[in-house]
Short mmCIF file of C-alpha atoms in Angstrom, two decimals:
data_model
loop_
_atom_site.label_atom_id
_atom_site.label_comp_id
_atom_site.label_asym_id
_atom_site.label_seq_id
_atom_site.Cartn_x
_atom_site.Cartn_y
_atom_site.Cartn_z
CA TYR A 1 35.41 -7.45 -0.98
CA TYR A 2 31.88 -7.81 -2.37
CA PHE A 3 31.43 -11.13 -0.54
CA HIS A 4 32.55 -9.52 2.71
CA ASN A 5 29.97 -6.73 2.28
CA ASN A 6 27.17 -9.04 1.10
CA ASP A 7 26.90 -6.92 -2.06
CA TYR A 8 24.90 -9.45 -4.04
CA LEU A 9 24.40 -7.24 -7.08
CA GLU A 10 28.12 -6.57 -7.53
CA ILE A 11 28.90 -10.27 -7.02
CA CYS A 12 26.33 -10.99 -9.72
CA ARG A 13 27.99 -8.51 -12.07
CA CYS A 14 31.35 -10.19 -11.46
CA TYR A 15 29.89 -13.57 -12.43
CA LYS A 16 28.24 -11.90 -15.41
CA ALA A 17 31.69 -10.77 -16.59
CA ILE A 18 32.97 -14.35 -16.24
CA TYR A 19 29.92 -15.63 -18.11
CA GLU A 20 30.71 -13.36 -21.07
CA ILE A 21 34.21 -14.82 -21.54
CA PRO A 22 34.13 -16.62 -24.95
CA SER A 23 35.87 -19.77 -23.67
CA VAL A 24 33.27 -20.06 -20.91
CA ARG A 25 30.31 -19.48 -23.27
CA GLU A 26 31.57 -22.27 -25.51
CA ASN A 27 31.51 -24.88 -22.76
CA PRO A 28 28.13 -25.75 -21.11
CA SER A 29 29.90 -27.44 -18.20
CA GLN A 30 31.41 -24.03 -17.41
CA TRP A 31 28.63 -21.56 -18.22
CA ILE A 32 25.73 -23.46 -16.62
CA PRO A 33 27.17 -23.27 -13.07
CA VAL A 34 28.04 -19.61 -13.62
CA LEU A 35 24.56 -18.80 -14.96
CA ARG A 36 23.02 -20.51 -11.91
CA LYS A 37 25.08 -18.28 -9.64
CA ILE A 38 24.05 -15.19 -11.63
CA CYS A 39 20.41 -16.15 -11.06
CA TRP A 40 20.82 -16.71 -7.33
CA TYR A 41 22.66 -13.43 -6.75
CA LEU A 42 20.11 -11.55 -8.85
CA ILE A 43 17.34 -12.94 -6.67
CA LEU A 44 19.25 -12.09 -3.48
CA ALA A 45 19.99 -8.51 -4.60
CA PRO A 46 17.59 -5.78 -3.36
CA HIS A 47 15.23 -4.42 -5.98
CA ASP A 48 16.53 -1.30 -7.76
CA PRO A 49 16.86 -0.12 -11.41
CA MET A 50 20.19 -1.93 -11.95
CA GLN A 51 18.90 -5.19 -10.47
CA SER A 52 15.73 -4.93 -12.54
CA SER A 53 17.72 -4.30 -15.73
CA LEU A 54 20.03 -7.28 -15.12
CA LEU A 55 17.05 -9.46 -14.23
CA ASN A 56 15.27 -8.68 -17.48
CA SER A 57 18.39 -9.08 -19.62
CA THR A 58 19.12 -12.45 -17.98
CA LEU A 59 15.56 -13.60 -18.69
CA GLU A 60 16.17 -12.88 -22.38
CA ASP A 61 19.22 -15.18 -22.40
CA LYS A 62 18.38 -18.26 -24.49
CA ASN A 63 20.77 -20.35 -22.39
CA LEU A 64 18.37 -20.02 -19.49
CA SER A 65 16.20 -22.66 -21.17
CA GLU A 66 18.86 -25.18 -20.13
CA ILE A 67 18.02 -24.52 -16.46
CA PRO A 68 14.19 -24.12 -16.63
CA LYS A 69 13.66 -24.04 -12.85
CA PHE A 70 15.76 -20.88 -12.64
CA ARG A 71 13.98 -19.33 -15.59
CA LEU A 72 10.68 -19.94 -13.83
CA LEU A 73 12.04 -18.46 -10.59
CA LEU A 74 13.24 -15.27 -12.32
CA LYS A 75 9.94 -15.07 -14.20
CA GLN A 76 8.06 -15.01 -10.90
CA LEU A 77 10.07 -12.00 -9.77
CA VAL A 78 9.07 -9.91 -12.79
CA THR A 79 5.43 -10.98 -12.62
CA MET A 80 3.16 -8.72 -10.59
CA GLU A 81 1.76 -11.54 -8.47
CA VAL A 82 2.19 -12.36 -4.79
CA ILE A 83 4.65 -15.24 -4.27
CA GLN A 84 3.84 -17.72 -1.52
CA TRP A 85 7.13 -18.06 0.39
CA THR A 86 6.39 -21.55 1.75
CA SER A 87 5.61 -22.94 -1.71
CA LEU A 88 8.66 -21.30 -3.26
CA TRP A 89 11.00 -22.52 -0.50
CA ASN A 90 9.69 -26.07 -0.76
CA ALA A 91 10.24 -26.01 -4.53
CA TYR A 92 13.77 -24.52 -4.42
CA LYS A 93 15.16 -25.54 -1.04
CA ASP A 94 17.21 -28.41 -2.48
CA GLU A 95 18.57 -26.18 -5.27
CA PHE A 96 19.51 -23.56 -2.70
CA GLU A 97 21.19 -26.10 -0.42
CA ASN A 98 23.20 -27.38 -3.39
CA GLU A 99 24.45 -23.87 -4.05
CA LYS A 100 25.07 -23.05 -0.40
CA ASN A 101 28.80 -23.73 -0.73
CA MET A 102 29.07 -20.88 -3.21
CA LEU A 103 27.99 -18.54 -0.43
CA GLY A 104 30.17 -20.08 2.22
CA GLY A 105 29.44 -20.85 5.86
CA SER A 106 27.67 -18.12 7.78
CA LEU A 107 26.95 -16.17 4.58
CA GLY A 108 24.98 -19.16 3.36
CA ASP A 109 22.69 -18.92 6.38
CA LYS A 110 22.32 -15.17 5.92
CA ALA A 111 21.55 -15.66 2.24
CA ALA A 112 18.60 -17.88 3.19
CA GLU A 113 17.25 -15.06 5.38
CA ASP A 114 17.88 -12.51 2.62
CA LEU A 115 16.07 -14.72 0.09
CA LYS A 116 12.92 -14.62 2.24
CA GLN A 117 13.40 -10.86 2.69
CA ARG A 118 13.54 -10.35 -1.10
CA ILE A 119 10.31 -12.32 -1.58
CA ILE A 120 8.57 -10.24 1.10
CA GLU A 121 9.78 -7.04 -0.59
CA HIS A 122 8.54 -8.29 -3.96
CA ASN A 123 5.14 -9.03 -2.46
CA ILE A 124 4.89 -5.58 -0.84
CA LEU A 125 5.69 -3.97 -4.20
CA VAL A 126 2.98 -6.10 -5.83
CA VAL A 127 0.42 -5.05 -3.21
CA SER A 128 1.39 -1.38 -3.69
CA ARG A 129 0.58 -1.71 -7.42
CA TYR A 130 -2.96 -2.95 -6.78
CA TYR A 131 -3.93 -1.02 -3.65
CA SER A 132 -3.86 2.69 -2.87
CA ARG A 133 -5.18 2.00 0.65
CA ILE A 134 -5.10 -1.24 2.63
CA THR A 135 -5.40 -2.19 6.29
CA LEU A 136 -2.26 -3.47 8.01
CA LYS A 137 -4.20 -6.58 8.95
CA ARG A 138 -5.04 -7.36 5.32
CA LEU A 139 -1.48 -6.56 4.21
CA ALA A 140 -0.15 -8.98 6.82
CA GLU A 141 -2.55 -11.67 5.58
CA LEU A 142 -1.38 -11.24 1.98
CA LEU A 143 2.26 -11.43 3.09
CA CYS A 144 1.64 -14.38 5.45
CA LEU A 145 3.18 -12.36 8.28
CA THR A 146 2.08 -10.93 11.60
CA VAL A 147 0.91 -7.30 11.62
CA GLU A 148 4.11 -6.30 13.44
CA GLU A 149 6.32 -8.07 10.88
CA ALA A 150 4.41 -6.57 7.95
CA GLU A 151 4.77 -3.06 9.39
CA LYS A 152 8.49 -3.62 10.04
CA HIS A 153 9.23 -4.73 6.47
CA LEU A 154 7.08 -1.96 5.01
CA SER A 155 8.80 0.68 7.14
CA GLU A 156 12.24 -0.56 6.04
CA MET A 157 11.24 -0.25 2.38
CA VAL A 158 9.92 3.27 2.93
CA VAL A 159 13.16 4.29 4.67
CA SER A 160 15.24 2.81 1.83
CA LYS A 161 12.96 4.67 -0.64
CA ALA A 162 12.01 1.45 -2.41
CA LEU A 163 8.43 2.76 -2.33
CA VAL A 164 6.36 5.63 -0.95
CA ALA A 165 3.76 4.87 1.70
CA LYS A 166 2.26 6.35 4.85
CA ILE A 167 1.14 4.28 7.82
CA ASP A 168 -1.76 5.50 9.94
CA ARG A 169 -1.12 3.44 13.08
CA PRO A 170 -4.23 4.52 15.07
CA MET A 171 -6.45 3.55 12.11
CA GLY A 172 -4.27 0.62 11.07
CA ILE A 173 -4.26 1.76 7.43
CA VAL A 174 -1.45 1.97 4.84
CA CYS A 175 -1.68 4.48 2.00
CA PHE A 176 0.53 3.78 -0.99
CA GLN A 177 1.58 6.58 -3.32
CA VAL A 178 2.73 6.32 -6.91
CA VAL A 179 6.36 7.35 -7.35
CA LYS A 180 6.82 9.63 -10.35
CA ASP A 181 10.17 9.84 -12.09
CA SER A 182 11.79 13.20 -12.86
CA ASN A 183 10.75 13.17 -16.54
CA GLU A 184 7.12 12.53 -15.62
CA ILE A 185 7.18 15.39 -13.10
CA LEU A 186 8.73 17.77 -15.65
CA ASN A 187 6.22 16.79 -18.32
CA SER A 188 3.34 17.30 -15.91
CA TRP A 189 4.74 20.71 -14.92
CA ALA A 190 5.15 21.72 -18.58
CA VAL A 191 1.54 20.73 -19.41
CA ASN A 192 0.20 22.67 -16.42
CA LEU A 193 2.29 25.72 -17.36
CA GLU A 194 0.99 25.57 -20.93
CA LYS A 195 -2.59 25.43 -19.64
CA LEU A 196 -1.91 28.40 -17.34
CA LEU A 197 -0.43 30.50 -20.16
CA ASP A 198 -3.37 29.62 -22.39
CA LEU A 199 -5.78 30.69 -19.64
CA VAL A 200 -3.90 33.97 -19.13
CA GLU A 201 -3.97 34.69 -22.88
CA LYS A 202 -7.72 34.04 -23.08
CA SER A 203 -8.34 36.18 -19.99
CA CYS A 204 -6.32 39.08 -21.44
CA HIS A 205 -8.21 38.78 -24.72
CA GLN A 206 -11.53 38.81 -22.88
CA ILE A 207 -10.52 41.81 -20.76
CA HIS A 208 -9.39 43.69 -23.88
CA LYS A 209 -12.69 42.87 -25.60
CA GLU A 210 -14.73 44.06 -22.60
CA THR A 211 -12.68 47.28 -22.44
CA MET A 212 -13.31 48.03 -26.14
CA VAL A 213 -17.07 47.42 -25.70
CA HIS A 214 -17.13 49.68 -22.65
CA LYS A 215 -15.27 52.49 -24.50
CA ALA A 216 -17.64 52.20 -27.47
CA ALA A 217 -20.63 52.49 -25.12
CA LEU A 218 -19.21 55.66 -23.55
CA LYS A 219 -18.78 57.33 -26.96
CA VAL A 220 -22.45 56.73 -27.73
#
């Protein structure tokens, strides 16, 4: 079912369950191929909190040292640096081709496209961390894409709510906005409310003081 729907994250979780079986963990010839598949499906899965959590927990797995190329690949995805697609593909193309059978036929070809898509999305997220405003032309240069391709990928991420950004097409400028989580918003609201109440209290105190002074002046 998950293969049919290209649900890479759920496929990864299924392999993760297999990986946790004691008899598998005891035999390197069994767990190494499974761990490789976990890595590939993690990389192919779109970025979201669950994917990020699994990615970080997998990086903490000591067994990953047995397949250093995959550890390095996962490390690149959690590092806030732009990844050059051409360099990455040249370095991992053979590894990917070796694993292509795990994806099967046409899905293998689609997985190659999705791998490039994930790297582009990673790079857009990296750019959004370092820039609040950037021209579409410069964004395209950083992504090694045409302006039209860069705008297409950015728009898809905005629609999927992977990030918040506004595109000013006439000016050719992208404005990135920081996404606040619900706790941060509530904390900010609480601080502002506290400041408002403090201001009201001081104002009332000042008004009361001025009223008392005015009444005292009238009595004189």
